[in-house]
mmCIF file of C-alpha atoms and ligand atoms in Angstrom:
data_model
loop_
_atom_site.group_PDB
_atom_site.id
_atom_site.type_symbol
_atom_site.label_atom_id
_atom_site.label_comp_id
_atom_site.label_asym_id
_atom_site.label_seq_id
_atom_site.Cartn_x
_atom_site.Cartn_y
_atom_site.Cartn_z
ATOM 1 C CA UNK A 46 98.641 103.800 138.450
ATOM 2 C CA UNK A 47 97.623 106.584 135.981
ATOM 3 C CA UNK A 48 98.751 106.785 132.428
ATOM 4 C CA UNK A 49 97.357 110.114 130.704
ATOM 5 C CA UNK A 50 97.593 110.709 127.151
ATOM 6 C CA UNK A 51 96.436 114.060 125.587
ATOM 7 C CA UNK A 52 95.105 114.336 122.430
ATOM 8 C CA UNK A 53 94.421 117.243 120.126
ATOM 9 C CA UNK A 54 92.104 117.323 116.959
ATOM 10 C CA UNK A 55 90.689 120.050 114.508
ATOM 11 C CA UNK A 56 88.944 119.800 111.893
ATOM 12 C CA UNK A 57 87.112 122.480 109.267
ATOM 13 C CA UNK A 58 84.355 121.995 106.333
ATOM 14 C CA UNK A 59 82.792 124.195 104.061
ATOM 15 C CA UNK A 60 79.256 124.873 104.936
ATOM 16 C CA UNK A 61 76.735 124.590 101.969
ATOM 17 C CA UNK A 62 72.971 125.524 101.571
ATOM 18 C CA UNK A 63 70.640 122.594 102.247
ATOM 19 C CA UNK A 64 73.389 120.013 103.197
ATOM 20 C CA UNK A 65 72.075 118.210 106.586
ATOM 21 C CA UNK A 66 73.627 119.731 109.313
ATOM 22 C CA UNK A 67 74.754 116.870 111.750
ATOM 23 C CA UNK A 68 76.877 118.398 114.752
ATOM 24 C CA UNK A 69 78.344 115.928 117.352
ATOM 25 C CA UNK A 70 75.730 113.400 116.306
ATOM 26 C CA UNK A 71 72.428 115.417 116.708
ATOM 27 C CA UNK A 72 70.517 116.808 113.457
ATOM 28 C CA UNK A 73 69.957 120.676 113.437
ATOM 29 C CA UNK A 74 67.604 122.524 111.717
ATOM 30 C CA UNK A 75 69.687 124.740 109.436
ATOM 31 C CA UNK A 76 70.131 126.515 106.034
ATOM 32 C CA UNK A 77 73.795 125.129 105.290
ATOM 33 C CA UNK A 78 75.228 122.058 107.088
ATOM 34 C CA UNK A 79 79.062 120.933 106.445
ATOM 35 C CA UNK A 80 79.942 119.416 103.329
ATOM 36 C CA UNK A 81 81.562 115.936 102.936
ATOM 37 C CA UNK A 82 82.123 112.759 101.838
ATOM 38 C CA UNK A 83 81.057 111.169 105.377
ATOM 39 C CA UNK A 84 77.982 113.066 107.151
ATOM 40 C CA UNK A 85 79.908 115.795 107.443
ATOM 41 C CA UNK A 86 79.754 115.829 111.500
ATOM 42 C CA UNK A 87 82.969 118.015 111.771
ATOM 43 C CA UNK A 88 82.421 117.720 115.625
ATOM 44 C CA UNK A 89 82.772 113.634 115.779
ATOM 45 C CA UNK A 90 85.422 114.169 113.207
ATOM 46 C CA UNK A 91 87.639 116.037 115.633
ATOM 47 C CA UNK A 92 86.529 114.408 118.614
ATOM 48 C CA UNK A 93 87.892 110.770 116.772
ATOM 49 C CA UNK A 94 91.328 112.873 116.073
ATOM 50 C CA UNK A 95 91.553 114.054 119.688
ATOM 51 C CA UNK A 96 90.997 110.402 120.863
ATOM 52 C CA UNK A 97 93.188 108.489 118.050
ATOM 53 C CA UNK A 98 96.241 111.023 118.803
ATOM 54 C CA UNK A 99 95.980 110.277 122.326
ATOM 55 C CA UNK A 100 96.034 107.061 122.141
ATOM 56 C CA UNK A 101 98.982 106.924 119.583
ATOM 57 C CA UNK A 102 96.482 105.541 116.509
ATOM 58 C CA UNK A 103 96.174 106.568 113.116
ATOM 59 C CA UNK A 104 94.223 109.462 112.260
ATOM 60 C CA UNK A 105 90.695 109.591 111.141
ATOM 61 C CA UNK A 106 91.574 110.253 107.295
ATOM 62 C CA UNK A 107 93.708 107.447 107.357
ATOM 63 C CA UNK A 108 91.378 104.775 109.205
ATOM 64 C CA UNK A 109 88.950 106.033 107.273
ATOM 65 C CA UNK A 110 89.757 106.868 103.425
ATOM 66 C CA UNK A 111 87.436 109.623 101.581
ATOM 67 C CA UNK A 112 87.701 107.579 98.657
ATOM 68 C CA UNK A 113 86.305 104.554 100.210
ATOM 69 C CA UNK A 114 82.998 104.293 98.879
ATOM 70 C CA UNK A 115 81.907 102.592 102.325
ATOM 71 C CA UNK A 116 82.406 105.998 103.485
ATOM 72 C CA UNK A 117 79.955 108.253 101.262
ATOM 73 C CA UNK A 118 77.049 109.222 103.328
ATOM 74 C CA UNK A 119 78.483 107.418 106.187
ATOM 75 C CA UNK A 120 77.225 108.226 109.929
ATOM 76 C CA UNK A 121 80.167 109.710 111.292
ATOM 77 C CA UNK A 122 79.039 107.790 114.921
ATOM 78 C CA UNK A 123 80.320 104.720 113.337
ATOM 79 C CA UNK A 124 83.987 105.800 113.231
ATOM 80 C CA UNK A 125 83.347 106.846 116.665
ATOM 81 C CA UNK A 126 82.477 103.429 117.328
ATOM 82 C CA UNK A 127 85.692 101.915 115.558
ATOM 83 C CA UNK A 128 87.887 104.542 117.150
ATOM 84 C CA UNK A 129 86.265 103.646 120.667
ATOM 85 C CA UNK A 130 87.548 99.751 120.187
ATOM 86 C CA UNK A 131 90.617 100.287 119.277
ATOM 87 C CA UNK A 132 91.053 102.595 122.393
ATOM 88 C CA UNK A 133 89.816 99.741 124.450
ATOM 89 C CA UNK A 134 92.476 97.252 122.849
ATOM 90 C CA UNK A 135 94.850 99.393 123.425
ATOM 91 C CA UNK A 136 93.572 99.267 127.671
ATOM 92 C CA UNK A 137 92.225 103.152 127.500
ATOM 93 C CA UNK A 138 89.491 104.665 128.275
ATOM 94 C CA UNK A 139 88.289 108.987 127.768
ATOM 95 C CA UNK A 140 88.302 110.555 130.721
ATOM 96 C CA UNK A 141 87.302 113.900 129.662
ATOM 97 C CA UNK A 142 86.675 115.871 126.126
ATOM 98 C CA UNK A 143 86.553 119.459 126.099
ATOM 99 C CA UNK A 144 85.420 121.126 122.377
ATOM 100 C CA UNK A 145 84.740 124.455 120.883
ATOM 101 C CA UNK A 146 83.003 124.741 117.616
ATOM 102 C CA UNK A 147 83.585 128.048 115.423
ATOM 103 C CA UNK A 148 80.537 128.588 113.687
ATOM 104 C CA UNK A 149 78.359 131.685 112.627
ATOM 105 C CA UNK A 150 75.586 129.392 112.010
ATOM 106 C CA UNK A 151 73.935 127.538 113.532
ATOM 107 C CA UNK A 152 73.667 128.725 116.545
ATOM 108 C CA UNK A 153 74.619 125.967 119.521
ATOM 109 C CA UNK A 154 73.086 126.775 122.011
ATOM 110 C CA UNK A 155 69.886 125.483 122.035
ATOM 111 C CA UNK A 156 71.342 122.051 121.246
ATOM 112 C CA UNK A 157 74.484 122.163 123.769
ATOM 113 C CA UNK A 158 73.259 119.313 125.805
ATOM 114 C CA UNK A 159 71.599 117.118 123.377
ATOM 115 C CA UNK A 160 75.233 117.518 122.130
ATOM 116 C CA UNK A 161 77.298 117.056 125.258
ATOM 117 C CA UNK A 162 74.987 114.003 125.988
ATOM 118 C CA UNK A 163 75.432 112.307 122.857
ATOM 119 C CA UNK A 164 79.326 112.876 123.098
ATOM 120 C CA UNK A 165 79.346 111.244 126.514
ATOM 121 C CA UNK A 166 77.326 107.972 124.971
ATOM 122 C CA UNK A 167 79.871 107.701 122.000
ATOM 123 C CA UNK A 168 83.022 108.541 123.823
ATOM 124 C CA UNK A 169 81.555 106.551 127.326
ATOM 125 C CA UNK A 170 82.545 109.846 129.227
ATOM 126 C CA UNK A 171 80.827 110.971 132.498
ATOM 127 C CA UNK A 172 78.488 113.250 131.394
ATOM 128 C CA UNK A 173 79.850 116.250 133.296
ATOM 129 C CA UNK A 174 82.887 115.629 131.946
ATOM 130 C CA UNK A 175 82.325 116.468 128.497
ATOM 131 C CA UNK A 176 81.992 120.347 127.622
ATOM 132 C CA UNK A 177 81.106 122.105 124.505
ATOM 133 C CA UNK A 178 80.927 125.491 123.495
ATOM 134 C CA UNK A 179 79.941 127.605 120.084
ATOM 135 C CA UNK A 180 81.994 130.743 119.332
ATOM 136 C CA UNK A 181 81.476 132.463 116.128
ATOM 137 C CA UNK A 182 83.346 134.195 113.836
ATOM 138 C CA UNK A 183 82.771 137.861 114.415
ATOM 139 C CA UNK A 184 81.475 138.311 110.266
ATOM 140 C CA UNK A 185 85.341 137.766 109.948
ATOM 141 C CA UNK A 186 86.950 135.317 107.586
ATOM 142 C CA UNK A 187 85.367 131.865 106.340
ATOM 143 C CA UNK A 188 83.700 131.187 109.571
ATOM 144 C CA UNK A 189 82.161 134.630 109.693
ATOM 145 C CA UNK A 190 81.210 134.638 106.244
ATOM 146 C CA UNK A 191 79.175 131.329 106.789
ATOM 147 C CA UNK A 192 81.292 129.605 104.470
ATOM 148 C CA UNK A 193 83.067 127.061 106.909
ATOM 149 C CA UNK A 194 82.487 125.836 110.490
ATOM 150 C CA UNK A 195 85.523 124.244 112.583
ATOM 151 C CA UNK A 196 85.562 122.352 115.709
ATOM 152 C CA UNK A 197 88.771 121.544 118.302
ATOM 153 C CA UNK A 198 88.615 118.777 120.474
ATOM 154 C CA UNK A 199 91.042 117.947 123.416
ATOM 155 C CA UNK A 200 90.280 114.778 125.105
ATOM 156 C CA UNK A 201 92.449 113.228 128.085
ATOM 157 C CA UNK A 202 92.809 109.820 128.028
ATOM 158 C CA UNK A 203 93.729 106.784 130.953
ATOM 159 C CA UNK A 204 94.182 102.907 132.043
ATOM 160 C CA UNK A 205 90.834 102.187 131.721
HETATM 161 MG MG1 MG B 557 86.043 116.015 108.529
#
């Protein structure tokens, strides 16, 4: 017997020149990469939401304090991996994970799959069911203006 959950997670950075850019685990050649305390891997960072709220957890930010200093630098896969174990306790498994990422730079697609792959080895999806896609922000606002990227995650969850 099924028992879905949907979850839901955003999450937004400011983009700064010569920060690492590390998108949904895979390092991208780029001027500006997201700022944070963590990596900075907005895309993992909404991807853990997505899964956590689905599976009635806490959220990322409260799993996993900014002032922690365990945290500073930290690869964001790792709270992947902590999220992922707690799903299992809990009997779950992802079943899909669907994501857009608003960014003016950089551009996604030449990384799409290397992204989508890596996504389906931290989450343990099927491969084809994990999609990603970059939209960007039309020169408009602080995603146009190269100032911030943001990425939206919804990921369905089941019994394992
Ligand atoms: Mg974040």
């Amino acid at each position: 017997m099924s028992d879905l959950r949907i979850g839901l997670g955003i999450d937004l950075h400011r983009l700064e020149p010569g920060r690492a850019c590390v998108l949904a685990g895979i390092r991208i050649d780029c001027e500006r990469g997201p700022a944070a305390v963590s990596d900075g891997d907005v895309v993992l960072h909404a991807a853990v939401d997505a899964v956590l709220g689905a599976a009635g957890l806490d959220d990322l930010g409260t799993l996993f304090s900014e002032n922690d200093p365990k945290n500073r630098g930290r690869d964001s896969a790792e709270f992947c991996a902590r999220a992922m174990e707690m799903v299992r306790q809990k009997g779950l498994a992802v079943k899909s994970m669907d994501v857009v990422v608003e960014t003016e730079l950089p551009r996604l697609k030449p990384h799409r799959a290397a992204m989508r792959a890596r996504l389906s080895e931290l989450f343990a999806v099927e491969p084809d069911r994990v999609n990603l896609k970059g939209k960007s922000g039309e020169g408009l606002d602080s995603i146009g203006n190269k100032l911030a990227i943001r990425a939206t995650v919804v990921a369905l969850l089941d019994r394992a």
